[in-house]
Amino acid sequence: MDLRGRPNCYSTHLGILPLLVLVLVFFSVAVRELDVREIVTLSRMTYPQTRALSPSRKDVLVLTPWLAPIIWEGTFNIDILNEQFRLQNTTIGLTVFAIKKYVVFLKLFLETAEQHFMVGHKVTYYVFTDRPGDVPQVHLGTGRRLVVLTVRNYSRWQDVSMHRMEMISHFSEQRFLHEVDYLVCADVDMKFRDHVGVEILSALFGTLHPGFYNSNRGAFTYERRPKSQAYIPWDEGDFYYMGAFFGGSVVEVHHLTKACHEAMVEDKANGIEAVWHDESHLNKYLLYHKPTKVLSPEYMWDQQLMGWPSIMKKLRYVAVPKNHQAIRN
C-alpha cells in the first residue's frame, strides 16, 4: 500500500464533490421549472369572461341566504370544474339500493350512469342488494368499477328505505372513507337522462323536491308531530329536499346518515314513525345543518307527472315509469 498516494486520491474526490453538488442543484431547479410549466399548461383554459353585472340566470334563485349555490343549467362552466376536480384526482362513490324487486331497475340505472354520471372521472358504484346473483353485467369505462354489498331485506318497503341510512352510515365509516372522496346517494328506480357531473360535488348537498320547489313552507310535507325526532315547526323550513338524491364528502354523509339513523331508532322506541320515513329525517337534518350546495329539480324530475316546464333547461335524473304497488309488494 502506497501511503504517499492517498493525498492525491483525496484531492481528486474533493475536486469532484463541488461539481456533483452543482449538477444536482441545476437538475433540481430544472425539474421544478418543468413541473411549474406542466401545471401552467394543464391549468390554462380559455372561456367567456364572467361579468359581475351579468347574472347567468335571472329567472331562478341561484344562491341561498346562507350563500350556498343552487345548481341550474347555465350557472356553471363544466370545463373549468372538470379540470379542477381532475387535478385533485377525485374519486366519487355512487350508492344505490336494489332490494327485492327493485333489482329490475339496476341495469338501466347503471347503463345510463355510464353515459351521463361523472363522465371522465373515477367512479365506484356501490350496489346494496339482497340478490347479488341478479346484479347485471354492465360494461364500465376506464377508472370505473362496481362493488356489490350484500344486505338483508325487510318485509315493508318503508323499512328498506329507512335502513338505507343505517347501511350508508356503517359502510361510510368502515369502507367508503378509505376508498372515495365523495358519496352520491341515489334511488335505483331512476335513470340518468343528461349530464350529472362534478358541479354537484360539495361538502354536503341536497336536491329540491320537484313537487315543492315553488311552494311556501306551509305546503311542505315535513313531520309535524312534536313526538318525532323529525319534527319541524310550521314557521321553520328553507326548502323541501328529496330523499332520492343527496350526498357530499364521505365524512359529511356519514354524519348525516348516522344522525338520521339514530333519530329513527329513537322514534321507533317511542312508538312513532315519521310521515315520510328517512326523507323526513333528512329534511330535519338539512334544516339545521345547511347544505353547502343545493341542486335544482333538474336533478330529480318526473316528466310523466309534471311534464317539462320551460324553466327546466335540462332534465338530468328522471323517474322511470312504474307500478309502485306492484314493485313494493
Tab-separated table of C-alpha atoms in Angstrom:
chain	number	residue	atom	x	y	z
A	1	MET	CA	0.000	0.000	0.000
A	2	ASP	CA	1.450	3.378	-1.046
A	3	LEU	CA	0.622	5.911	1.668
A	4	ARG	CA	2.094	8.664	-0.429
A	5	GLY	CA	-0.705	8.228	-2.995
A	6	ARG	CA	-3.546	8.884	-0.609
A	7	PRO	CA	-3.459	12.695	-0.621
A	8	ASN	CA	-3.759	12.677	-4.415
A	9	CYS	CA	-6.882	10.450	-4.142
A	10	TYR	CA	-8.494	12.694	-1.541
A	11	SER	CA	-7.826	15.853	-3.524
A	12	THR	CA	-9.394	14.262	-6.607
A	13	HIS	CA	-12.570	13.422	-4.633
A	14	LEU	CA	-12.665	16.893	-3.141
A	15	GLY	CA	-12.420	18.390	-6.590
A	16	ILE	CA	-15.314	16.281	-7.947
A	17	LEU	CA	-17.625	16.925	-4.982
A	18	PRO	CA	-18.408	20.618	-5.748
A	19	LEU	CA	-19.068	19.677	-9.367
A	20	LEU	CA	-21.562	16.983	-8.284
A	21	VAL	CA	-23.310	19.467	-5.997
A	22	LEU	CA	-23.649	21.978	-8.851
A	23	VAL	CA	-25.060	19.298	-11.175
A	24	LEU	CA	-27.629	18.194	-8.571
A	25	VAL	CA	-28.706	21.776	-7.865
A	26	PHE	CA	-29.081	22.517	-11.583
A	27	PHE	CA	-31.058	19.290	-12.130
A	28	SER	CA	-33.352	20.074	-9.183
A	29	VAL	CA	-34.089	23.595	-10.452
A	30	ALA	CA	-34.711	22.290	-13.965
A	31	VAL	CA	-37.196	19.676	-12.691
A	32	ARG	CA	-39.035	22.291	-10.617
A	33	GLU	CA	-39.275	24.587	-13.624
A	34	LEU	CA	-40.575	21.694	-15.723
A	35	ASP	CA	-43.208	20.925	-13.065
A	36	VAL	CA	-44.336	24.557	-12.967
A	37	ARG	CA	-44.550	24.745	-16.773
A	38	GLU	CA	-46.535	21.497	-16.825
A	39	ILE	CA	-49.001	22.771	-14.192
A	40	VAL	CA	-49.440	26.075	-16.032
A	41	THR	CA	-50.057	24.180	-19.291
A	42	LEU	CA	-52.606	21.880	-17.658
A	43	SER	CA	-54.423	24.736	-15.947
A	44	ARG	CA	-54.514	27.206	-18.836
A	45	MET	CA	-58.010	27.440	-20.313
A	46	THR	CA	-59.922	29.923	-22.427
A	47	TYR	CA	-63.579	30.622	-21.740
A	48	PRO	CA	-66.001	33.576	-21.790
A	49	GLN	CA	-65.308	36.137	-19.084
A	50	THR	CA	-67.714	36.213	-16.146
A	51	ARG	CA	-69.264	39.652	-15.703
A	52	ALA	CA	-70.225	40.857	-12.219
A	53	LEU	CA	-73.277	42.717	-13.524
A	54	SER	CA	-74.462	39.985	-15.893
A	55	PRO	CA	-76.114	37.194	-13.872
A	56	SER	CA	-76.155	33.786	-15.523
A	57	ARG	CA	-79.857	33.216	-14.716
A	58	LYS	CA	-82.467	35.873	-13.918
A	59	ASP	CA	-85.475	33.551	-13.763
A	60	VAL	CA	-84.460	31.389	-10.780
A	61	LEU	CA	-82.816	31.709	-7.370
A	62	VAL	CA	-79.140	30.805	-7.711
A	63	LEU	CA	-77.907	31.458	-4.144
A	64	THR	CA	-79.409	30.584	-0.768
A	65	PRO	CA	-79.455	33.069	2.136
A	66	TRP	CA	-76.521	31.130	3.651
A	67	LEU	CA	-74.552	31.594	0.383
A	68	ALA	CA	-74.835	28.058	-0.948
A	69	PRO	CA	-75.124	27.947	-4.750
A	70	ILE	CA	-78.266	26.455	-6.296
A	71	ILE	CA	-77.229	24.485	-9.364
A	72	TRP	CA	-79.214	25.114	-12.549
A	73	GLU	CA	-78.200	24.781	-16.162
A	74	GLY	CA	-76.353	27.964	-17.131
A	75	THR	CA	-74.888	28.641	-13.682
A	76	PHE	CA	-71.605	26.737	-14.108
A	77	ASN	CA	-68.831	26.042	-16.594
A	78	ILE	CA	-68.295	22.284	-16.587
A	79	ASP	CA	-64.907	22.528	-18.338
A	80	ILE	CA	-63.473	24.638	-15.519
A	81	LEU	CA	-64.928	22.331	-12.889
A	82	ASN	CA	-63.761	19.147	-14.607
A	83	GLU	CA	-60.205	20.470	-14.713
A	84	GLN	CA	-60.254	21.443	-11.031
A	85	PHE	CA	-61.532	18.063	-9.873
A	86	ARG	CA	-59.245	16.186	-12.270
A	87	LEU	CA	-56.207	17.919	-10.790
A	88	GLN	CA	-57.380	16.754	-7.355
A	89	ASN	CA	-57.649	13.166	-8.675
A	90	THR	CA	-61.175	12.979	-7.246
A	91	THR	CA	-62.949	9.643	-6.819
A	92	ILE	CA	-66.734	9.525	-6.468
A	93	GLY	CA	-68.800	6.760	-4.903
A	94	LEU	CA	-72.411	6.243	-6.037
A	95	THR	CA	-74.556	4.226	-3.620
A	96	VAL	CA	-77.749	2.560	-4.780
A	97	PHE	CA	-80.080	0.053	-3.124
A	98	ALA	CA	-81.510	-2.726	-5.311
A	99	ILE	CA	-83.566	-4.687	-2.795
A	100	LYS	CA	-86.094	-7.373	-3.745
A	101	LYS	CA	-87.967	-6.466	-6.949
A	102	TYR	CA	-86.123	-3.166	-7.287
A	103	VAL	CA	-83.169	-5.063	-8.747
A	104	VAL	CA	-85.009	-4.931	-12.115
A	105	PHE	CA	-84.170	-1.208	-12.361
A	106	LEU	CA	-80.440	-1.698	-11.843
A	107	LYS	CA	-79.389	-2.394	-15.436
A	108	LEU	CA	-80.930	0.813	-16.825
A	109	PHE	CA	-79.618	2.793	-13.853
A	110	LEU	CA	-76.025	1.619	-14.419
A	111	GLU	CA	-76.128	1.890	-18.210
A	112	THR	CA	-77.388	5.472	-18.123
A	113	ALA	CA	-74.940	6.344	-15.326
A	114	GLU	CA	-72.116	5.205	-17.590
A	115	GLN	CA	-73.393	7.622	-20.243
A	116	HIS	CA	-74.049	10.672	-18.056
A	117	PHE	CA	-72.729	10.377	-14.469
A	118	MET	CA	-69.294	11.875	-13.696
A	119	VAL	CA	-68.005	11.084	-17.177
A	120	GLY	CA	-64.198	11.275	-17.285
A	121	HIS	CA	-63.795	10.820	-13.527
A	122	LYS	CA	-63.108	7.817	-11.311
A	123	VAL	CA	-66.344	6.259	-10.036
A	124	THR	CA	-67.164	3.329	-7.762
A	125	TYR	CA	-70.728	2.022	-7.876
A	126	TYR	CA	-71.728	0.569	-4.501
A	127	VAL	CA	-74.737	-1.684	-5.097
A	128	PHE	CA	-76.547	-2.768	-1.922
A	129	THR	CA	-78.697	-5.790	-2.659
A	130	ASP	CA	-80.197	-8.957	-1.210
A	131	ARG	CA	-79.932	-10.595	-4.659
A	132	PRO	CA	-76.245	-10.453	-5.653
A	133	GLY	CA	-76.815	-13.112	-8.300
A	134	ASP	CA	-79.236	-10.795	-10.119
A	135	VAL	CA	-76.808	-7.880	-10.455
A	136	PRO	CA	-76.433	-7.373	-14.234
A	137	GLN	CA	-73.185	-7.337	-16.148
A	138	VAL	CA	-72.695	-3.795	-17.447
A	139	HIS	CA	-69.640	-2.635	-19.384
A	140	LEU	CA	-67.812	0.014	-17.338
A	141	GLY	CA	-65.449	2.653	-18.629
A	142	THR	CA	-61.827	3.131	-17.601
A	143	GLY	CA	-61.426	4.055	-13.937
A	144	ARG	CA	-64.928	2.887	-13.025
A	145	ARG	CA	-65.814	-0.203	-11.004
A	146	LEU	CA	-68.786	-1.903	-9.374
A	147	VAL	CA	-68.850	-3.269	-5.825
A	148	VAL	CA	-71.715	-5.497	-4.663
A	149	LEU	CA	-72.573	-5.252	-0.957
A	150	THR	CA	-74.950	-7.974	0.201
A	151	VAL	CA	-77.528	-6.840	2.764
A	152	ARG	CA	-80.758	-8.271	4.157
A	153	ASN	CA	-84.201	-7.246	3.007
A	154	TYR	CA	-87.241	-6.242	5.039
A	155	SER	CA	-90.909	-7.085	4.626
A	156	ARG	CA	-92.027	-3.426	4.401
A	157	TRP	CA	-90.638	-1.061	1.780
A	158	GLN	CA	-90.648	1.664	4.435
A	159	ASP	CA	-88.167	-0.371	6.495
A	160	VAL	CA	-85.967	-0.926	3.446
A	161	SER	CA	-85.943	2.823	2.882
A	162	MET	CA	-85.189	3.701	6.498
A	163	HIS	CA	-82.419	1.108	6.939
A	164	ARG	CA	-80.642	2.699	3.981
A	165	MET	CA	-79.382	5.396	6.357
A	166	GLU	CA	-78.004	2.756	8.717
A	167	MET	CA	-76.175	0.905	5.931
A	168	ILE	CA	-74.657	4.032	4.368
A	169	SER	CA	-73.535	5.236	7.798
A	170	HIS	CA	-71.928	1.890	8.634
A	171	PHE	CA	-70.113	1.450	5.325
A	172	SER	CA	-69.026	5.108	5.255
A	173	GLU	CA	-67.100	4.545	8.460
A	174	GLN	CA	-65.836	1.058	7.660
A	175	ARG	CA	-65.073	1.327	3.950
A	176	PHE	CA	-66.035	4.406	1.954
A	177	LEU	CA	-63.750	6.751	3.919
A	178	HIS	CA	-60.773	4.741	2.639
A	179	GLU	CA	-61.900	4.392	-0.972
A	180	VAL	CA	-63.611	7.551	-2.276
A	181	ASP	CA	-63.645	11.318	-1.723
A	182	TYR	CA	-67.357	11.987	-2.260
A	183	LEU	CA	-70.547	9.973	-1.951
A	184	VAL	CA	-73.686	10.409	-4.031
A	185	CYS	CA	-76.697	8.526	-2.645
A	186	ALA	CA	-79.365	7.763	-5.246
A	187	ASP	CA	-82.575	5.790	-5.767
A	188	VAL	CA	-82.393	2.900	-8.219
A	189	ASP	CA	-85.803	3.326	-9.892
A	190	MET	CA	-84.472	6.283	-11.887
A	191	LYS	CA	-82.325	6.879	-14.931
A	192	PHE	CA	-79.750	9.460	-15.928
A	193	ARG	CA	-81.010	11.367	-18.924
A	194	ASP	CA	-78.433	14.149	-19.207
A	195	HIS	CA	-75.138	15.293	-17.737
A	196	VAL	CA	-74.692	14.904	-13.956
A	197	GLY	CA	-71.119	15.786	-13.082
A	198	VAL	CA	-68.743	17.359	-10.619
A	199	GLU	CA	-70.840	20.550	-10.476
A	200	ILE	CA	-72.910	18.786	-7.786
A	201	LEU	CA	-69.966	17.955	-5.545
A	202	SER	CA	-69.593	19.824	-2.274
A	203	ALA	CA	-69.224	19.083	1.433
A	204	LEU	CA	-72.975	18.458	1.701
A	205	PHE	CA	-75.682	18.749	-0.957
A	206	GLY	CA	-79.421	18.196	-1.125
A	207	THR	CA	-81.852	18.242	-4.047
A	208	LEU	CA	-85.031	20.307	-4.287
A	209	HIS	CA	-88.143	18.135	-4.398
A	210	PRO	CA	-89.841	18.586	-7.802
A	211	GLY	CA	-93.245	18.831	-6.154
A	212	PHE	CA	-92.341	21.642	-3.755
A	213	TYR	CA	-89.605	23.779	-5.343
A	214	ASN	CA	-92.054	26.652	-5.845
A	215	SER	CA	-94.156	26.132	-2.698
A	216	ASN	CA	-94.466	28.014	0.570
A	217	ARG	CA	-93.108	26.191	3.617
A	218	GLY	CA	-96.647	25.665	4.877
A	219	ALA	CA	-97.187	23.247	1.990
A	220	PHE	CA	-94.071	21.199	2.760
A	221	THR	CA	-94.844	17.673	3.964
A	222	TYR	CA	-92.460	17.880	6.930
A	223	GLU	CA	-93.102	15.753	10.004
A	224	ARG	CA	-95.362	17.996	12.126
A	225	ARG	CA	-95.811	15.823	15.243
A	226	PRO	CA	-93.556	17.038	18.077
A	227	LYS	CA	-93.176	13.487	19.375
A	228	SER	CA	-90.996	12.580	16.363
A	229	GLN	CA	-87.303	13.398	16.119
A	230	ALA	CA	-88.042	14.582	12.554
A	231	TYR	CA	-90.450	17.282	13.808
A	232	ILE	CA	-90.208	20.694	12.138
A	233	PRO	CA	-92.472	23.553	13.339
A	234	TRP	CA	-94.772	25.262	10.839
A	235	ASP	CA	-92.805	28.523	10.952
A	236	GLU	CA	-89.464	26.891	10.038
A	237	GLY	CA	-88.017	25.482	6.847
A	238	ASP	CA	-85.969	26.581	3.845
A	239	PHE	CA	-86.743	24.013	1.157
A	240	TYR	CA	-88.193	20.530	0.927
A	241	TYR	CA	-85.438	18.125	-0.097
A	242	MET	CA	-85.876	14.838	-1.932
A	243	GLY	CA	-84.574	11.729	-0.203
A	244	ALA	CA	-83.728	10.108	-3.541
A	245	PHE	CA	-80.609	12.177	-4.341
A	246	PHE	CA	-78.213	13.640	-1.763
A	247	GLY	CA	-74.544	13.440	-0.902
A	248	GLY	CA	-71.294	15.191	-0.127
A	249	SER	CA	-67.912	14.329	1.298
A	250	VAL	CA	-67.774	10.900	2.923
A	251	VAL	CA	-67.324	12.493	6.361
A	252	GLU	CA	-70.392	14.717	5.988
A	253	VAL	CA	-72.547	11.933	4.535
A	254	HIS	CA	-71.518	9.761	7.463
A	255	HIS	CA	-72.603	12.481	9.913
A	256	LEU	CA	-75.946	12.904	8.112
A	257	THR	CA	-76.815	9.229	7.791
A	258	LYS	CA	-75.712	8.411	11.329
A	259	ALA	CA	-77.831	11.231	12.767
A	260	CYS	CA	-80.878	10.188	10.712
A	261	HIS	CA	-80.485	6.538	11.694
A	262	GLU	CA	-80.163	7.382	15.392
A	263	ALA	CA	-83.242	9.609	15.185
A	264	MET	CA	-85.237	6.806	13.552
A	265	VAL	CA	-84.142	4.367	16.262
A	266	GLU	CA	-85.337	6.813	18.919
A	267	ASP	CA	-88.649	7.294	17.097
A	268	LYS	CA	-89.155	3.536	16.972
A	269	ALA	CA	-88.502	3.273	20.719
A	270	ASN	CA	-91.141	5.972	21.230
A	271	GLY	CA	-93.687	4.206	19.026
A	272	ILE	CA	-93.741	6.702	16.162
A	273	GLU	CA	-92.666	6.654	12.522
A	274	ALA	CA	-92.046	9.876	10.615
A	275	VAL	CA	-94.579	10.647	7.896
A	276	TRP	CA	-92.086	10.270	5.032
A	277	HIS	CA	-89.663	7.967	6.841
A	278	ASP	CA	-85.962	8.647	6.088
A	279	GLU	CA	-86.859	11.652	3.897
A	280	SER	CA	-88.485	13.377	6.882
A	281	HIS	CA	-85.326	12.916	8.926
A	282	LEU	CA	-83.168	14.082	6.012
A	283	ASN	CA	-85.162	17.322	5.853
A	284	LYS	CA	-84.796	17.862	9.603
A	285	TYR	CA	-81.026	17.356	9.365
A	286	LEU	CA	-80.589	19.703	6.378
A	287	LEU	CA	-82.648	22.396	8.099
A	288	TYR	CA	-80.187	22.617	10.987
A	289	HIS	CA	-77.044	21.557	9.082
A	290	LYS	CA	-77.326	23.723	5.977
A	291	PRO	CA	-76.150	22.098	2.739
A	292	THR	CA	-73.200	23.769	1.036
A	293	LYS	CA	-74.839	23.213	-2.365
A	294	VAL	CA	-78.466	22.807	-3.398
A	295	LEU	CA	-79.395	21.008	-6.609
A	296	SER	CA	-82.312	22.288	-8.646
A	297	PRO	CA	-85.143	19.938	-9.714
A	298	GLU	CA	-83.207	19.320	-12.934
A	299	TYR	CA	-81.505	16.640	-10.830
A	300	MET	CA	-84.754	14.972	-9.716
A	301	TRP	CA	-87.744	15.050	-12.017
A	302	ASP	CA	-90.778	13.012	-13.068
A	303	GLN	CA	-91.724	14.002	-16.594
A	304	GLN	CA	-94.739	11.683	-16.637
A	305	LEU	CA	-96.292	13.530	-13.696
A	306	MET	CA	-95.040	17.080	-14.294
A	307	GLY	CA	-94.269	17.466	-17.973
A	308	TRP	CA	-91.316	19.667	-18.937
A	309	PRO	CA	-91.724	23.300	-17.829
A	310	SER	CA	-89.648	25.902	-19.679
A	311	ILE	CA	-87.735	26.801	-16.510
A	312	MET	CA	-86.081	23.363	-16.684
A	313	LYS	CA	-83.406	23.742	-19.350
A	314	LYS	CA	-82.376	20.116	-18.828
A	315	LEU	CA	-83.829	17.033	-17.172
A	316	ARG	CA	-80.831	15.189	-15.806
A	317	TYR	CA	-82.017	12.451	-13.434
A	318	VAL	CA	-85.566	11.290	-14.011
A	319	ALA	CA	-88.089	8.776	-12.714
A	320	VAL	CA	-88.697	5.551	-14.604
A	321	PRO	CA	-92.427	4.850	-15.139
A	322	LYS	CA	-93.522	2.032	-12.836
A	323	ASN	CA	-96.345	0.477	-10.855
A	324	HIS	CA	-95.305	1.387	-7.304
A	325	GLN	CA	-97.727	-1.029	-5.702
A	326	ALA	CA	-96.541	-3.997	-7.722
A	327	ILE	CA	-92.868	-3.260	-7.115
A	328	ARG	CA	-93.185	-2.542	-3.392
A	329	ASN	CA	-95.251	-5.634	-2.647
